[in-house]
PDB file of C-alpha atoms in Angstrom:
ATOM      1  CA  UNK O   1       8.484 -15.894  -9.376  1.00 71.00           C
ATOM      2  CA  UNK O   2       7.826 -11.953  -9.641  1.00 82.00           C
ATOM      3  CA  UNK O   3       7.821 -10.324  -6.213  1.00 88.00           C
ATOM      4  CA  UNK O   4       6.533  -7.043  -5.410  1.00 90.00           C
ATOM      5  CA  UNK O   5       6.693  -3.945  -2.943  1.00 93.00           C
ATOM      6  CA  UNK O   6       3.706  -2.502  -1.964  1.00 94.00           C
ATOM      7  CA  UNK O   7       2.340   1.297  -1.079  1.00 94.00           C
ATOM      8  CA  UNK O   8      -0.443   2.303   0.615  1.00 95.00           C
ATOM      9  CA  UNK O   9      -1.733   5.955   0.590  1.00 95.00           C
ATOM     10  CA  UNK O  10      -5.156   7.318   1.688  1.00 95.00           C
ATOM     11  CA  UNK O  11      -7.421   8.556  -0.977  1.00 94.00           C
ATOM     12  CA  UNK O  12      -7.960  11.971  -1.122  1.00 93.00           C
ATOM     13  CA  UNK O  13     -11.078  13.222   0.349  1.00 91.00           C
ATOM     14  CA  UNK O  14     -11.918  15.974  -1.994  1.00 91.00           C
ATOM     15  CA  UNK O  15     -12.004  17.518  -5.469  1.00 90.00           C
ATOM     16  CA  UNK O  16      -9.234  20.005  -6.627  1.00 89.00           C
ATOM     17  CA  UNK O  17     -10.560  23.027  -8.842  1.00 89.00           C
ATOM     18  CA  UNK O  18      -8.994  23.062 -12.047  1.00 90.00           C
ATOM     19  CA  UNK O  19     -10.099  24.903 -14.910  1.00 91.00           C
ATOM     20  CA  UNK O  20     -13.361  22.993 -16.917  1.00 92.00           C
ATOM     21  CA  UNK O  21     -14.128  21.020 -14.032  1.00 91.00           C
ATOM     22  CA  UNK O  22     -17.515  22.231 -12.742  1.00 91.00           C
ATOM     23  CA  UNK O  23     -19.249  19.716 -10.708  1.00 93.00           C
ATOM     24  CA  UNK O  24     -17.720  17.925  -7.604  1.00 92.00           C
ATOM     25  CA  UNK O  25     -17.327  14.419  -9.594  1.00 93.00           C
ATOM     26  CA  UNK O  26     -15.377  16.069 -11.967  1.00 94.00           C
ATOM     27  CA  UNK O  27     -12.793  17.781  -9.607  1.00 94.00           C
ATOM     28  CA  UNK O  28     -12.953  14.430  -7.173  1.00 94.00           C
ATOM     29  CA  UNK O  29     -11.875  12.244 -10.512  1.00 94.00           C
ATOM     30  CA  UNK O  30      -9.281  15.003 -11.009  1.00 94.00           C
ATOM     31  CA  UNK O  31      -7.583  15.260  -7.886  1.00 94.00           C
ATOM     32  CA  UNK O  32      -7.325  10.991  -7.765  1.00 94.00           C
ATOM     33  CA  UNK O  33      -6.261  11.581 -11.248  1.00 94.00           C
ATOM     34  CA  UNK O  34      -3.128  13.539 -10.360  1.00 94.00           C
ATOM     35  CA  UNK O  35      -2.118  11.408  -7.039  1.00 94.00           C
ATOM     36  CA  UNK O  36      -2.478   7.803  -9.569  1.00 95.00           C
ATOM     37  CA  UNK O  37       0.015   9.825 -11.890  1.00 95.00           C
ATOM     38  CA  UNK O  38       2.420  11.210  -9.702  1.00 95.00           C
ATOM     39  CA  UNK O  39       2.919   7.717  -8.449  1.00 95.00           C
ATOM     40  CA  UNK O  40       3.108   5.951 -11.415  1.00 95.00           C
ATOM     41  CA  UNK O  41       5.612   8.006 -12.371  1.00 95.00           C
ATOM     42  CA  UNK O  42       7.262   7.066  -9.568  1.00 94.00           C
ATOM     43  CA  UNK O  43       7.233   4.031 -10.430  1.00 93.00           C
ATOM     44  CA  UNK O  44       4.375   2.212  -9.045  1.00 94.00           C
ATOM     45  CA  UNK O  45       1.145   0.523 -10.100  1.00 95.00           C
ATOM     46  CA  UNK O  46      -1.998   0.883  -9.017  1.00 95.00           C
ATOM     47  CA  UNK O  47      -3.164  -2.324  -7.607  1.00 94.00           C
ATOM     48  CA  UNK O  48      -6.838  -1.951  -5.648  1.00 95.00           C
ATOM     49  CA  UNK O  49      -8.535   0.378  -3.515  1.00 95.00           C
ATOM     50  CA  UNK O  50      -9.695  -0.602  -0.148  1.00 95.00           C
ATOM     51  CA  UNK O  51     -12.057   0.574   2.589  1.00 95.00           C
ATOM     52  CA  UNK O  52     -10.695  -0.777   6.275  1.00 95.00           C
ATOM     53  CA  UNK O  53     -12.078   0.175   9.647  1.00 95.00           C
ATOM     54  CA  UNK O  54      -9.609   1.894  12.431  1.00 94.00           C
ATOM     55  CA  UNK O  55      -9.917   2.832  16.277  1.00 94.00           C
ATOM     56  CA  UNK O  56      -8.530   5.903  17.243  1.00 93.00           C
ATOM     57  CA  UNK O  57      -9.736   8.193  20.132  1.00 92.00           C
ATOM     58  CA  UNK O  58     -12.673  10.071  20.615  1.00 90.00           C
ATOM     59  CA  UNK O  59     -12.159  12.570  23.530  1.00 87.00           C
ATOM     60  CA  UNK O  60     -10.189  11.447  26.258  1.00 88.00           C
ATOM     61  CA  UNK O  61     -11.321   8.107  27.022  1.00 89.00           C
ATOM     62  CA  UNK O  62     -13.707   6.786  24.565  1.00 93.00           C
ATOM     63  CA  UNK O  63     -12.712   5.692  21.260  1.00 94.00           C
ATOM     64  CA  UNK O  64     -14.895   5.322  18.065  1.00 94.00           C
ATOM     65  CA  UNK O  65     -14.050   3.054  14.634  1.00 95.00           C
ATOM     66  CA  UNK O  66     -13.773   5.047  11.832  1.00 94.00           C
ATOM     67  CA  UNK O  67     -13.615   3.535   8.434  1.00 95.00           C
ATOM     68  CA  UNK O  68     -10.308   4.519   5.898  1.00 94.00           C
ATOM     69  CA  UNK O  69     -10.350   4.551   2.104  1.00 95.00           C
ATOM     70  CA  UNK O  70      -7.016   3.539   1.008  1.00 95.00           C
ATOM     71  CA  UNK O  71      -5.152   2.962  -2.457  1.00 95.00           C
ATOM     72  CA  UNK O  72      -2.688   0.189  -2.948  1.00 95.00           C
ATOM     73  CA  UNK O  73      -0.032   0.327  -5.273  1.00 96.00           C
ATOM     74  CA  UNK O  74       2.879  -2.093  -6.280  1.00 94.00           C
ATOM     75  CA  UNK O  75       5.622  -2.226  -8.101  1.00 93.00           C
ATOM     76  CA  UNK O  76       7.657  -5.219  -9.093  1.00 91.00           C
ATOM     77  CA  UNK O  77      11.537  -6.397  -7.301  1.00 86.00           C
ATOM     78  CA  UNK O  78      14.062  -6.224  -9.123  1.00 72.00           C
ATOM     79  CA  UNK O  79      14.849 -10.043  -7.802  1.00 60.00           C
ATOM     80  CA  UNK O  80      13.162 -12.709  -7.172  1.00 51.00           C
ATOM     81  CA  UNK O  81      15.490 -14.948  -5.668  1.00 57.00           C
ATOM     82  CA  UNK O  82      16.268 -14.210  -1.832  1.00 55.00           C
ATOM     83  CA  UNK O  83      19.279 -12.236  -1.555  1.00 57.00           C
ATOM     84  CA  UNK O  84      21.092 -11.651   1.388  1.00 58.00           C
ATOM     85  CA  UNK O  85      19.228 -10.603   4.601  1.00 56.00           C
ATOM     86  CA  UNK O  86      16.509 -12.166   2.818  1.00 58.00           C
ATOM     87  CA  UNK O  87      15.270 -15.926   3.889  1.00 60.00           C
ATOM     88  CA  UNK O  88      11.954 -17.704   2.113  1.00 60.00           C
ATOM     89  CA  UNK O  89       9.552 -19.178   4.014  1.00 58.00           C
ATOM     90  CA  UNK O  90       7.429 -22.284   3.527  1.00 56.00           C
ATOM     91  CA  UNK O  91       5.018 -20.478   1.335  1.00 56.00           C
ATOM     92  CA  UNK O  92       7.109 -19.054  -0.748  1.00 58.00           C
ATOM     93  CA  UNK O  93       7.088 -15.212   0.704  1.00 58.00           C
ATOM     94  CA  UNK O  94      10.374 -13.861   1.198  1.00 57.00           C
ATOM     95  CA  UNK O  95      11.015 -11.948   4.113  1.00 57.00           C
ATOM     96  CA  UNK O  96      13.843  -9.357   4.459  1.00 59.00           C
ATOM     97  CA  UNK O  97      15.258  -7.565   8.072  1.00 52.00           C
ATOM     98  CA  UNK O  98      17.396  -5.045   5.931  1.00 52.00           C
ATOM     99  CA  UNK O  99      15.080  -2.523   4.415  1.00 51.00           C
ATOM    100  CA  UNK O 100      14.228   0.423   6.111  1.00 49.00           C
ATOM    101  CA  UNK O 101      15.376  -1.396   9.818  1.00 49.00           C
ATOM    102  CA  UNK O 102      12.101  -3.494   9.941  1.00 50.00           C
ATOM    103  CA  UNK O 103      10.515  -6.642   8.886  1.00 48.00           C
ATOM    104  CA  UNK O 104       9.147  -6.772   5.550  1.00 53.00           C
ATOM    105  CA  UNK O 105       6.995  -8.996   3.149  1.00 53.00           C
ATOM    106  CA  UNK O 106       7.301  -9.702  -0.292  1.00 55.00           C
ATOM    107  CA  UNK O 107       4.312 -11.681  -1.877  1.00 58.00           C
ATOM    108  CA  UNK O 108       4.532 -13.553  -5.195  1.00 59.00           C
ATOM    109  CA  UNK O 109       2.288 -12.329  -7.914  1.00 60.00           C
ATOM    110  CA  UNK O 110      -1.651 -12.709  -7.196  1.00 59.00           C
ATOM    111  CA  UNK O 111      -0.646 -13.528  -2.867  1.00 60.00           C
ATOM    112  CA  UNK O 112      -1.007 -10.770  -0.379  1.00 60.00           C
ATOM    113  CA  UNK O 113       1.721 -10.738   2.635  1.00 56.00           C
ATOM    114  CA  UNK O 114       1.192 -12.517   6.022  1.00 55.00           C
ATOM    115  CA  UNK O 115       1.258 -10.043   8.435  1.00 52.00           C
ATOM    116  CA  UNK O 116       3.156 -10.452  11.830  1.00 51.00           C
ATOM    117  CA  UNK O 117       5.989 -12.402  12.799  1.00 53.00           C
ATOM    118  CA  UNK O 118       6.759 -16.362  11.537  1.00 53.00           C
ATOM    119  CA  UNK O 119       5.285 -18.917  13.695  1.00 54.00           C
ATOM    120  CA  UNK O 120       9.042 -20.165  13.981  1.00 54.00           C
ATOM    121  CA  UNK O 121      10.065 -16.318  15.387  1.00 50.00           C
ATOM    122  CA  UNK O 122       9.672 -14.229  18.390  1.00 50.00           C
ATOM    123  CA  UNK O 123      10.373 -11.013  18.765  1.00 45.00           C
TER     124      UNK O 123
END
């Protein structure tokens, strides 16, 4: 079973100049040109793009939803069997406690993580 890691960036919200480009389509598809590159050189694959509401504040005490555009980009584990720090759950996800000092996710090909803890955890 292939796992994967996944990144999420925001997309950028406006054209770079560059020389040729003329009209803002043009220098949009340009500057999401260069941010796809410089992470697939990195490594990773893009995977989907996805639009997803947020609440942050608006003033001091009101607060307003604001909608994100976000890329999502994987790139394949280097193992698919849990290794150590690393137990499997009933679905098949492996979950890991050792990277980066939090709890992490790693879906099988074509599965998106669960988010939040087991049902068998508390935290």
């Amino acid at each position: 079973m292939q796992l994967y890691d996944y990144k999420v960036v925001p997309a950028p919200v406006r054209g770079e100049k560059d020389r040729g480009l003329k009209t803002g389509a043009e220098r949009f598809a340009h500057a999401l040109g260069e941010l796809m590159n410089e992470l697939a050189r990195e490594g990773w694959e893009y995977w989907r793009a996805e639009t997803l509401p947020a609440e942050e504040r608006a003033g001091l005490a009101s607060k307003v939803t604001v909608m994100h555009h976000l890329l999502v980009f994987r790139r394949a584990l280097a193992t698919a069997e849990p290794g150590e720090g690393e137990t499997e759950d009933e679905t098949g996800l492996t979950f890991s406690t050792e990277r980066r000092g939090r709890l992490t996710a790693f879906a099988p090909e074509g599965r998106a993580p669960r988010l939040g803890p087991a049902a068998d955890e508390t935290f």
